[in-house]
Coordinates of N, CA and C in Angstrom, one line a residue:
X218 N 92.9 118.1 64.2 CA 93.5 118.9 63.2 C 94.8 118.1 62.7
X219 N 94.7 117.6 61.4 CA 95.9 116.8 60.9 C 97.2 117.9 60.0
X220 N 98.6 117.3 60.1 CA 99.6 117.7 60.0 C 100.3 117.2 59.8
X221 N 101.0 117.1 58.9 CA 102.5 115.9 58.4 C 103.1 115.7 58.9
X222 N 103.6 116.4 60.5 CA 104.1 115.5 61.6 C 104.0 116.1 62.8
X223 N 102.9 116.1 63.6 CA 102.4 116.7 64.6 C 103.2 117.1 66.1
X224 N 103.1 118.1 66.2 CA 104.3 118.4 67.4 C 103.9 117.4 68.8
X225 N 102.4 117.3 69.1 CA 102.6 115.9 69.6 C 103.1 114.8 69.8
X226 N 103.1 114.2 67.8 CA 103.8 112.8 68.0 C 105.5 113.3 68.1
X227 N 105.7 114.0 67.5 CA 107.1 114.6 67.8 C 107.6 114.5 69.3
X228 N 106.6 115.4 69.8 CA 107.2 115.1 71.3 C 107.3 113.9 72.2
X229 N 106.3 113.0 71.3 CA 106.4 111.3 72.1 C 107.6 110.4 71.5
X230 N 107.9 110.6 70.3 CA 109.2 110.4 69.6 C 110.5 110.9 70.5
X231 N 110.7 112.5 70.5 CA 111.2 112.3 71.3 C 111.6 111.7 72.9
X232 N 110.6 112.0 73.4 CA 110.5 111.0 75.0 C 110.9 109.2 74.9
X233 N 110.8 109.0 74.0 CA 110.7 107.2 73.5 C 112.3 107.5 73.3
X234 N 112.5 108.1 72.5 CA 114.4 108.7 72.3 C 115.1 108.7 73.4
X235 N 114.6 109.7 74.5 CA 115.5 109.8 75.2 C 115.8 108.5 76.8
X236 N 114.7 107.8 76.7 CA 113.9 106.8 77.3 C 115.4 105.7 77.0
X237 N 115.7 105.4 75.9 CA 116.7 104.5 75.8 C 118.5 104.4 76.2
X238 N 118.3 105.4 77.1 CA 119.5 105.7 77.9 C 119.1 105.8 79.4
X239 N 117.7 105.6 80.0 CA 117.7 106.1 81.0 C 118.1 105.2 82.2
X240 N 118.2 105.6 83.3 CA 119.0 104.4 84.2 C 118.0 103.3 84.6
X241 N 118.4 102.2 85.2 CA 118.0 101.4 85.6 C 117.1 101.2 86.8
X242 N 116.0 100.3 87.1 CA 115.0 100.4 88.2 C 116.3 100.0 89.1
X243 N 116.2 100.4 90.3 CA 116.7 100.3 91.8 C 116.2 98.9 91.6
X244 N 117.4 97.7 92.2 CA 116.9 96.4 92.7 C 115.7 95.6 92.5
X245 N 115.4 95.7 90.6 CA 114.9 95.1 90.5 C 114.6 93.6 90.3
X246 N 113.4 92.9 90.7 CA 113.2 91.5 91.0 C 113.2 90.7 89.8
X247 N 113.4 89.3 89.8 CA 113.4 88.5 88.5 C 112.0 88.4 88.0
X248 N 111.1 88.5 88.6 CA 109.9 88.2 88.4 C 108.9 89.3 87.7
X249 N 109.5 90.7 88.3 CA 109.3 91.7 87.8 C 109.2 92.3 86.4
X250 N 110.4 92.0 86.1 CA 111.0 92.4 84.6 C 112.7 91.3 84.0
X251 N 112.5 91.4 82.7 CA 113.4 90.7 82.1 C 114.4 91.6 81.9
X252 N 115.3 91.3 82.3 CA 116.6 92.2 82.1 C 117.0 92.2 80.5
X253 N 117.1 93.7 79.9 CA 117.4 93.8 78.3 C 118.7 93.4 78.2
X254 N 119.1 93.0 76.6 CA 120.3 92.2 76.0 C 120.6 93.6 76.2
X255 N 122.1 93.3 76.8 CA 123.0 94.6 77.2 C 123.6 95.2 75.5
X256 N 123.3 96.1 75.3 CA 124.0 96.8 73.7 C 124.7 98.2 73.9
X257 N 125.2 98.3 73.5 CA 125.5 99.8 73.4 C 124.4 101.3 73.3
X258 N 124.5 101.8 74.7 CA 123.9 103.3 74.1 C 123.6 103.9 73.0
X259 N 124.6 104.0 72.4 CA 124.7 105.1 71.5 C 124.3 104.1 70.3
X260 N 124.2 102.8 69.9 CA 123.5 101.7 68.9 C 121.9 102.3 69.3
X261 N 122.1 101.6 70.6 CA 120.6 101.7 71.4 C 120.1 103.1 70.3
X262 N 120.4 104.0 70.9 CA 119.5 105.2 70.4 C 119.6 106.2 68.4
X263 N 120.6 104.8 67.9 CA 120.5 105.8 66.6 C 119.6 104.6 66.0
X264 N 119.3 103.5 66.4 CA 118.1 102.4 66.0 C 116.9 103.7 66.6
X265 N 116.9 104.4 67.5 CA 115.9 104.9 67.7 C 115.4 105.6 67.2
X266 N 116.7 106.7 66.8 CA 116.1 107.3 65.7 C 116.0 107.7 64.4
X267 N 116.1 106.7 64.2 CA 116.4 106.0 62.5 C 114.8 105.5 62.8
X268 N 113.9 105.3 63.8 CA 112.7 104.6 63.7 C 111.7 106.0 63.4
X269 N 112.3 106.9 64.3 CA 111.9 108.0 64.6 C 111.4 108.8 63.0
X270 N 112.5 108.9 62.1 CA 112.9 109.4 61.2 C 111.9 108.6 60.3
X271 N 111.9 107.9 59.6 CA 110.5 107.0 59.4 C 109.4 107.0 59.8
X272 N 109.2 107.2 61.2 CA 107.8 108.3 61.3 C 107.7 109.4 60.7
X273 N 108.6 110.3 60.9 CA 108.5 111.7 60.3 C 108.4 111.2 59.1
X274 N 109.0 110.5 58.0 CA 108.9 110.5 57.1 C 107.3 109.7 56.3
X275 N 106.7 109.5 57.2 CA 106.0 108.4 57.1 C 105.7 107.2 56.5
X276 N 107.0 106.7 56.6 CA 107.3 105.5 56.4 C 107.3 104.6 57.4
X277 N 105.6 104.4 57.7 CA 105.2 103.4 59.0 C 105.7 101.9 58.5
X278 N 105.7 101.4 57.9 CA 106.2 99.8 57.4 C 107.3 99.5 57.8
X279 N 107.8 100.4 57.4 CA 109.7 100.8 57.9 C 110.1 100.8 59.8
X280 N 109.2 101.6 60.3 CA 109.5 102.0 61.4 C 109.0 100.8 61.9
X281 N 107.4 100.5 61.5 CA 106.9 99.5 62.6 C 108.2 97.8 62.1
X282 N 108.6 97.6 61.3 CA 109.6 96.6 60.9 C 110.7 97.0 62.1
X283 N 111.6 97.9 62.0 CA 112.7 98.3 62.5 C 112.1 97.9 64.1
X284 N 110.8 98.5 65.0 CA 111.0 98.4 66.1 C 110.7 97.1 66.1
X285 N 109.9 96.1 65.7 CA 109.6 95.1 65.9 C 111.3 94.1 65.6
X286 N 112.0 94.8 64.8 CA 113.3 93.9 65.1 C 114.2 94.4 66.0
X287 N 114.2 95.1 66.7 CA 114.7 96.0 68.1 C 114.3 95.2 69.3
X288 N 112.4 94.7 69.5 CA 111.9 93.8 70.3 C 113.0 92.5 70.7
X289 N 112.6 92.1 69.5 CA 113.6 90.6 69.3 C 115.2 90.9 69.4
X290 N 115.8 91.9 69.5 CA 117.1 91.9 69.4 C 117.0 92.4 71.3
X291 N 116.3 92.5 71.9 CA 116.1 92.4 73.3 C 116.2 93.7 73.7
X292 N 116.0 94.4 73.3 CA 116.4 96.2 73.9 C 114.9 96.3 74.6
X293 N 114.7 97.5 75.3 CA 113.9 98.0 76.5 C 112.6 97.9 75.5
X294 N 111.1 97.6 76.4 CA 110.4 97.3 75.8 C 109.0 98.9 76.2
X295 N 109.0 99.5 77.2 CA 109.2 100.9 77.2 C 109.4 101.4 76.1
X296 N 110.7 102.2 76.1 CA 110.8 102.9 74.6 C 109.9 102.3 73.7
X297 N 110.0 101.5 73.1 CA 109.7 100.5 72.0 C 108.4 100.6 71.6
X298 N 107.6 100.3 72.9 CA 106.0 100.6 72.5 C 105.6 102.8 72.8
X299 N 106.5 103.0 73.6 CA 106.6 104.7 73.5 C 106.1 104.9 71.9
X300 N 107.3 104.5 71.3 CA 107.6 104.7 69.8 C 106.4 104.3 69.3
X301 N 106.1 103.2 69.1 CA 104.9 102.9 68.6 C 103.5 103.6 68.5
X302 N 103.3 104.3 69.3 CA 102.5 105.1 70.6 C 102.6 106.2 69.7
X303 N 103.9 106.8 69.8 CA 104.0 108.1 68.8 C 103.5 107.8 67.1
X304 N 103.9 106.5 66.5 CA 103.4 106.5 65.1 C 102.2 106.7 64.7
X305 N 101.4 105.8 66.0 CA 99.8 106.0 66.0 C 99.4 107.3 66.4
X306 N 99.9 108.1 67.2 CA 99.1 109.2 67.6 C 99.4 109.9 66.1
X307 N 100.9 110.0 65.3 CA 100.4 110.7 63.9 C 99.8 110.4 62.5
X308 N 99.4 109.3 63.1 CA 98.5 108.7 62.0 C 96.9 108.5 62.8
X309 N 96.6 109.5 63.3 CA 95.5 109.7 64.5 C 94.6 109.1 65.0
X310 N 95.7 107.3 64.8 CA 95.0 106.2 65.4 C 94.9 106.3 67.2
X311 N 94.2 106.9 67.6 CA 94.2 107.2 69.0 C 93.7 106.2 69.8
X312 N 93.1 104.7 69.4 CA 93.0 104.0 70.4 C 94.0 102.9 69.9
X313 N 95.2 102.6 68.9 CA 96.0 101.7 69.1 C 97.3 102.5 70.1
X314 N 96.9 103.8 69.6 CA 98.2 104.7 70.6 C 98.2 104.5 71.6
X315 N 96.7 104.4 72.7 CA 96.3 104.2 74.2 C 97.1 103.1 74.3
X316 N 96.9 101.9 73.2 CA 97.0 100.7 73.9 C 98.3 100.4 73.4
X317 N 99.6 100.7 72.9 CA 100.7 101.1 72.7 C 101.2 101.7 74.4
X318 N 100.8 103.0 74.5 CA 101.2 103.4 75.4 C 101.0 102.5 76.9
X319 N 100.1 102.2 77.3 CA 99.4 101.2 78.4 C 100.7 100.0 78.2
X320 N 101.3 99.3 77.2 CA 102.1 98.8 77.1 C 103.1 99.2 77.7
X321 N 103.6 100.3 77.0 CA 105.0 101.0 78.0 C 104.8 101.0 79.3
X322 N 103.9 101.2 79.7 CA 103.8 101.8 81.2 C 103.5 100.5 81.9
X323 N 102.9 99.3 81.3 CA 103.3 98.0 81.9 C 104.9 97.7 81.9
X324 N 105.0 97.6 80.4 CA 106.8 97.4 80.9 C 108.1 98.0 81.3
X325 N 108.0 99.0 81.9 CA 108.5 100.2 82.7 C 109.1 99.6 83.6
X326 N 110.7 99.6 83.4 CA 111.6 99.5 84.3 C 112.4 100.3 85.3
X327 N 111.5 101.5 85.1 CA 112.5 102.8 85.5 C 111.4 103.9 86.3
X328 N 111.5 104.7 86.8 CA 110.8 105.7 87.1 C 110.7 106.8 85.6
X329 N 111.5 107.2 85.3 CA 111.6 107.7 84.0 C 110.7 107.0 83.1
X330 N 110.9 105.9 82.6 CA 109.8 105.1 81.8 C 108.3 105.3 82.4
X331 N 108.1 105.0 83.6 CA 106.5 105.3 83.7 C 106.3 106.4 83.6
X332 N 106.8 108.0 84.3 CA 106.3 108.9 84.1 C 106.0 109.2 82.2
X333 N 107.0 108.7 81.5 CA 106.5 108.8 80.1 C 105.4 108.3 79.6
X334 N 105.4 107.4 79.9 CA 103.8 106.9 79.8 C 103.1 107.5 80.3
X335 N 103.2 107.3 81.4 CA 102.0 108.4 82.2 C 101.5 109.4 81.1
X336 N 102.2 110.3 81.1 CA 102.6 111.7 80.6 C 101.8 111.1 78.8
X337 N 101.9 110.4 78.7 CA 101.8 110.1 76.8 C 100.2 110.1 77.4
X338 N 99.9 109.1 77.8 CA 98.3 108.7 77.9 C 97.6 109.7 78.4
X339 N 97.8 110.7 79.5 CA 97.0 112.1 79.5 C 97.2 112.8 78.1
X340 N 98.3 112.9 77.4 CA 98.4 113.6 75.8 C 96.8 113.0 75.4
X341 N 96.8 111.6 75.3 CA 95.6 110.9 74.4 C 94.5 111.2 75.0
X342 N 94.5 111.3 76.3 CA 93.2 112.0 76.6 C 93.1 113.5 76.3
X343 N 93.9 114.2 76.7 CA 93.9 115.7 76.1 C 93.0 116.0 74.4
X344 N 94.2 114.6 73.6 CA 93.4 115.5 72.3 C 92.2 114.9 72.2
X345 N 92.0 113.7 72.5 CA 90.6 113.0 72.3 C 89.4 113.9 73.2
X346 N 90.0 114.9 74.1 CA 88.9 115.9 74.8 C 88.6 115.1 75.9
X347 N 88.8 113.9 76.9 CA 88.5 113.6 78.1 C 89.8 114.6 79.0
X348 N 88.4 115.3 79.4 CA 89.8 116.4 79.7 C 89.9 116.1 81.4
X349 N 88.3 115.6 82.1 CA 88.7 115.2 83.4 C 90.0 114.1 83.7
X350 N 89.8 113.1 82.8 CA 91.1 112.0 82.7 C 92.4 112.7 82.6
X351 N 92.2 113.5 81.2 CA 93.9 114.5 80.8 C 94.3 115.4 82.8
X352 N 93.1 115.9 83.0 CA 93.6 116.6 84.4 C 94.0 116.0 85.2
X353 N 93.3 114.5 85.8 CA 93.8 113.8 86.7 C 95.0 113.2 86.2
X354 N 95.5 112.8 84.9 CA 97.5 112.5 84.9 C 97.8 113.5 84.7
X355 N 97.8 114.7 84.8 CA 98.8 115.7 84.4 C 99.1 116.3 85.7
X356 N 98.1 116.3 86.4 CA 98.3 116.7 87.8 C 98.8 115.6 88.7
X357 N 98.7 114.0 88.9 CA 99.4 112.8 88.8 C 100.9 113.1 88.9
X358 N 101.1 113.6 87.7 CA 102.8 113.7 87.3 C 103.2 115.3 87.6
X359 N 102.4 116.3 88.0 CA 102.8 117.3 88.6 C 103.3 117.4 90.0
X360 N 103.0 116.4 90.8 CA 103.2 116.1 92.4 C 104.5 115.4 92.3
X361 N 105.1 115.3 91.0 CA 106.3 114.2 91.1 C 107.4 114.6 90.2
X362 N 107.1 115.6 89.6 CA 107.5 116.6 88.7 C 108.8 117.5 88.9
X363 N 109.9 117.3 88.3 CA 111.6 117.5 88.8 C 112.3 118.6 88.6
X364 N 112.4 118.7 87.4 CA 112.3 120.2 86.6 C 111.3 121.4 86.2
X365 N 111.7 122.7 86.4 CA 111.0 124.0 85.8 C 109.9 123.4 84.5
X366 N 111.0 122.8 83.5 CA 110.2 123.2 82.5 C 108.9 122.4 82.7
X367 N 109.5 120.8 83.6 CA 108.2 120.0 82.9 C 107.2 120.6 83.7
X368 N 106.7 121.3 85.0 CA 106.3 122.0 86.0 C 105.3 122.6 84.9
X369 N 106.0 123.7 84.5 CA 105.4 124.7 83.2 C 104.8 124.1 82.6
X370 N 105.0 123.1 81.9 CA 104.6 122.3 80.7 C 103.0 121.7 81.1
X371 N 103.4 120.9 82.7 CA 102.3 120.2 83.2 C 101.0 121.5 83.9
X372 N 101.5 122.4 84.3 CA 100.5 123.7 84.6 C 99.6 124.6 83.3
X373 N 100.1 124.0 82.4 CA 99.8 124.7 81.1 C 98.6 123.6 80.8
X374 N 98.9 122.5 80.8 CA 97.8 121.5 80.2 C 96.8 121.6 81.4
X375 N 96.9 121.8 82.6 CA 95.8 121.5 83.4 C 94.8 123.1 83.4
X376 N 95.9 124.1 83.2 CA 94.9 125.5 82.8 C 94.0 125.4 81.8
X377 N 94.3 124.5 80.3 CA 93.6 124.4 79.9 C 92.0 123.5 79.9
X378 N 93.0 122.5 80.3 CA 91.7 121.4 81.0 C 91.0 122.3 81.7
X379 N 91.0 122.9 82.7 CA 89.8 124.0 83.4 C 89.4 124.9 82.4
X380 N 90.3 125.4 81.6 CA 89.4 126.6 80.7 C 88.2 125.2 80.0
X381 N 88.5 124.3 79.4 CA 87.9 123.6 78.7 C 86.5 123.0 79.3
X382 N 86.8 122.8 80.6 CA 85.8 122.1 81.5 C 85.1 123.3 82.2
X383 N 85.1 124.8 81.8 CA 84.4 125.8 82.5 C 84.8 126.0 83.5
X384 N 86.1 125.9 83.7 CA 86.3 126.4 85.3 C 87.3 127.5 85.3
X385 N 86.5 128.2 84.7 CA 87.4 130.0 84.7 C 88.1 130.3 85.8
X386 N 87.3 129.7 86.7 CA 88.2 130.9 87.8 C 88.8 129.7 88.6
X387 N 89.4 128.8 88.5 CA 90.5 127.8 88.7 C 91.6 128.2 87.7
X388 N 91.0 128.2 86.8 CA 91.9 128.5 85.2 C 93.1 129.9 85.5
X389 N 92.1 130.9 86.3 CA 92.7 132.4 86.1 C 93.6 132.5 87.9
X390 N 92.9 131.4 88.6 CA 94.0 131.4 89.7 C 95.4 130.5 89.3
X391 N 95.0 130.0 88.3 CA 96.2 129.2 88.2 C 97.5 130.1 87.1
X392 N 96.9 130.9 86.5 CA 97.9 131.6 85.9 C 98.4 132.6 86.8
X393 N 97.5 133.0 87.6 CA 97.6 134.0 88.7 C 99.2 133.4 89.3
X394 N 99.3 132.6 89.8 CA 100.3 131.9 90.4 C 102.2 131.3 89.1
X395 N 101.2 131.4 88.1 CA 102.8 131.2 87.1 C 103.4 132.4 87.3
X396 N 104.7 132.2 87.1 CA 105.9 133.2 86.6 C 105.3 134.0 85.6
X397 N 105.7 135.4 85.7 CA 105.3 136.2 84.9 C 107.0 136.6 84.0
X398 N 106.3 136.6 82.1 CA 107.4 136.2 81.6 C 107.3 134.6 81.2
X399 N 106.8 133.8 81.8 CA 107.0 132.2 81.9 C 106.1 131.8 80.6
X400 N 106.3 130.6 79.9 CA 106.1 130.8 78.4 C 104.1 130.1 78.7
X401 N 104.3 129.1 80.0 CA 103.2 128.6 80.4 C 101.9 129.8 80.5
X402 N 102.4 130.8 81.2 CA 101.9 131.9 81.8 C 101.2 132.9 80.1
X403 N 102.2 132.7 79.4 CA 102.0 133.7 78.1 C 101.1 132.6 77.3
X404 N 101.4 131.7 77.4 CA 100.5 130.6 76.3 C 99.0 130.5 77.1
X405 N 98.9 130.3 78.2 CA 98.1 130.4 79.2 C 97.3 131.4 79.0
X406 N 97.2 132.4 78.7 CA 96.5 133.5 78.2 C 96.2 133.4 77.2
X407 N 96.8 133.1 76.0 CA 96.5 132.7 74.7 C 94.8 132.2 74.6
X408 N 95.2 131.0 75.4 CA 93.9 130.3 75.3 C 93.0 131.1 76.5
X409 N 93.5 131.8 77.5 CA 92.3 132.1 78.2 C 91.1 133.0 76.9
X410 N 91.9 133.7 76.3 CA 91.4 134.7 75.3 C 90.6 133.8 74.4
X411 N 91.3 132.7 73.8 CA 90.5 132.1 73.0 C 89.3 131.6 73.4
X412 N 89.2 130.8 75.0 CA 88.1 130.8 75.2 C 87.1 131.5 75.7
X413 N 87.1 132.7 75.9 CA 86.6 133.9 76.1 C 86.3 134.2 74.6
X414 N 86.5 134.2 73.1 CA 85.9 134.4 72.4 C 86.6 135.9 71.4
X415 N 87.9 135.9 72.4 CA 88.6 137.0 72.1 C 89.7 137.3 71.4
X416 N 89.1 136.5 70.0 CA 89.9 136.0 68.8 C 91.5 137.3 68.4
X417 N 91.1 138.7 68.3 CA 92.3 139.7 68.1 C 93.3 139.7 69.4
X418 N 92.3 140.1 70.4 CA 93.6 139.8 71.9 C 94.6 138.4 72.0
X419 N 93.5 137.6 71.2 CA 94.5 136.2 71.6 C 95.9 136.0 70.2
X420 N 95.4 136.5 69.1 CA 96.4 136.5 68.4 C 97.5 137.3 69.0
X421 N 97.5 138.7 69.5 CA 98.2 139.8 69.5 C 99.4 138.8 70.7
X422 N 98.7 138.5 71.6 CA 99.3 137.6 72.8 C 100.1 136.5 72.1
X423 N 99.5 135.7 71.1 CA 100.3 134.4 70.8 C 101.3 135.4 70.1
X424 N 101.2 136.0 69.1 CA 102.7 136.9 68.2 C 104.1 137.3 69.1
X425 N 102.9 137.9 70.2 CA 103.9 138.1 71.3 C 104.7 136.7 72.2
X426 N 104.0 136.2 72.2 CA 104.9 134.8 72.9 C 105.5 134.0 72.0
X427 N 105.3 134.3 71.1 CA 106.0 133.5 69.8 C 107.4 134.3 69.8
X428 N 107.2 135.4 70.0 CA 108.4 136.3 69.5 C 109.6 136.1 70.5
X429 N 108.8 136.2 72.0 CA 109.7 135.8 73.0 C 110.4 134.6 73.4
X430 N 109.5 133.5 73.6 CA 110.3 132.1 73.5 C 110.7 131.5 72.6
X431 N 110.4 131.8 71.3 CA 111.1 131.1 70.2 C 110.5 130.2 69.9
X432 N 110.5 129.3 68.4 CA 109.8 128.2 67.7 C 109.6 127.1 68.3
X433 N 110.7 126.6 69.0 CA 110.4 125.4 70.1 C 109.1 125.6 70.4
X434 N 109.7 126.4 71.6 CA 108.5 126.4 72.5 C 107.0 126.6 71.8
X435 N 107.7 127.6 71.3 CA 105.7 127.9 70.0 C 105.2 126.8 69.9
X436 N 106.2 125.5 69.1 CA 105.6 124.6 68.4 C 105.0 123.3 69.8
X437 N 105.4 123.5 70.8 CA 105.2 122.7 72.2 C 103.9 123.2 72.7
X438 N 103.8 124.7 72.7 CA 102.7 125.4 73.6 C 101.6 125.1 72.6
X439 N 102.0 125.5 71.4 CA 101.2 125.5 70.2 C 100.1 124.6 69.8
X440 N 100.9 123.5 70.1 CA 100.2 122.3 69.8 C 99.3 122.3 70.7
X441 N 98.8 122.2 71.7 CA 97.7 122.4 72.3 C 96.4 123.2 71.8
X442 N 96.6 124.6 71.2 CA 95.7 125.6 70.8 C 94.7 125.4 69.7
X443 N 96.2 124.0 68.8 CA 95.6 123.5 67.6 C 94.6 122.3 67.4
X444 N 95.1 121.6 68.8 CA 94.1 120.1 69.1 C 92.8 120.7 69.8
X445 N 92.9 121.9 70.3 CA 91.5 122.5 70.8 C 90.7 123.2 69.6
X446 N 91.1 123.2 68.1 CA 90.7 124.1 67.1 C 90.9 126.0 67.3
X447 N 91.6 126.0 68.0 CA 91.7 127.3 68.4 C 92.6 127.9 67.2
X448 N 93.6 127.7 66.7 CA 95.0 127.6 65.9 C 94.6 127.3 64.5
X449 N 95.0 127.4 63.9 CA 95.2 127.3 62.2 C 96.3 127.9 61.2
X450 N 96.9 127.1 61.0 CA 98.2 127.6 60.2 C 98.9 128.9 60.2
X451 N 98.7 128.9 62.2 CA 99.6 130.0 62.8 C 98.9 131.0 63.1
X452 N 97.3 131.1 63.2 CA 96.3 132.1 63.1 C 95.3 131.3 64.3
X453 N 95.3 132.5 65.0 CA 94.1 132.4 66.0 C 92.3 132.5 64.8
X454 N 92.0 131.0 65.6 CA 90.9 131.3 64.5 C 89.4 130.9 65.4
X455 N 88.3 131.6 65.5 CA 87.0 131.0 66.3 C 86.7 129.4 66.5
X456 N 86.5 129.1 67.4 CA 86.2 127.5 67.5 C 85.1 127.2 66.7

């Protein structure tokens, strides 16, 4: 399902964003990785998202120019191909995105940088429908998983991978166990409904979670409902 700027690439835009502040690998080896031209943070990250913004705008010439003179000016090569990763997934080149992303997660100098990769390349499996692959990294980075939200975030994509792959009753034990109230837990039903075939329950459910957690999150939970065809310009609609 295409969109002028997909909450997807959005959300790998931002991860590649925030990627360019993150700390440094513990004792890393020469052999390992090339230590980046030391720059300033705050340079670091408004090149980022000045690259960013050029995606949104879709001005890929622009962005792919700017990151490729970011490469050579020596900054983290992580972020870099992140970003690149994000332009392709909204231009729904999905196998230069893989291999964008596969990049990052080779030159990952941080624990932070791999999990983002990580995390990106189950996204590409997610929308491309390899949902065994999307389950096995999302659950991957669930065992390793630091914060509430991303917890939520990562229990939400693997309920659906089981709704998707027929496994109902994994799917309904696993909501069973979310926070009640929890946006995972309310979006989580969304789609149980949807795939059950229960097009009015599932709207009445999404209005209601929309109402409660607010646009963010809509547009984060959201994005899922709509890479499954379930969604349509805000409307629960039959697959």
């Amino acid at each position: 399902m295409k969109s002028p700027f997909p909450v997807l690439a959005r959300l790998l835009v931002a991860l590649s964003i925030s990627m360019t502040t993150s700390a440094p690998a513990a004792n890393p080896s020469a052999e390992e990785t090339k230590p980046a031209k030391p720059l300033p943070e705050a340079a670091t990250a408004q090149q980022m998202e000045q690259a960013a913004q050029f995606i949104r705008q879709a001005k890929y010439s622009q962005a792919a120019a700017l990151l490729d003179q970011m490469e050579k000016e020596g900054l983290p090569s992580s972020p870099i191909n992140n970003m690149r990763g994000a332009m392709a997934t909204q231009q729904r080149k999905f196998g230069p995105a893989r291999a964008a992303f596969t990049k990052a997660l080779e030159s990952a100098t941080n624990e932070q940088e791999r999990e983002h990769a990580l995390f990106n390349l189950a996204e590409i499996d997610f929308v491309e429908k390899k949902f065994p692959a999307a389950y096995k990294g999302f659950n991957q980075l669930l065992k390793g998983a630091k914060t509430a939200e991303t917890k939520g975030l990562l229990q939400y994509k693997l309920c659906l991978c089981e709704l998707q792959q027929g496994q109902t009753e994994a799917a309904q034990q696993r909501i069973t166990l979310m926070a009640t109230g929890s946006p995972q837990r309310d979006y989580a039903t969304v789609a149980q409904a949807c795939q059950a075939g229960k097009t009015a329950a599932a709207q009445t459910k999404l209005d209601a979670a929309a109402k409660l957690h607010g646009p963010k999150v809509a547009g984060l939970y959201g994005d899922a409902l709509l890479e499954m065809g379930w969604l349509k310009n805000g409307k629960i609609v039959a697959p």
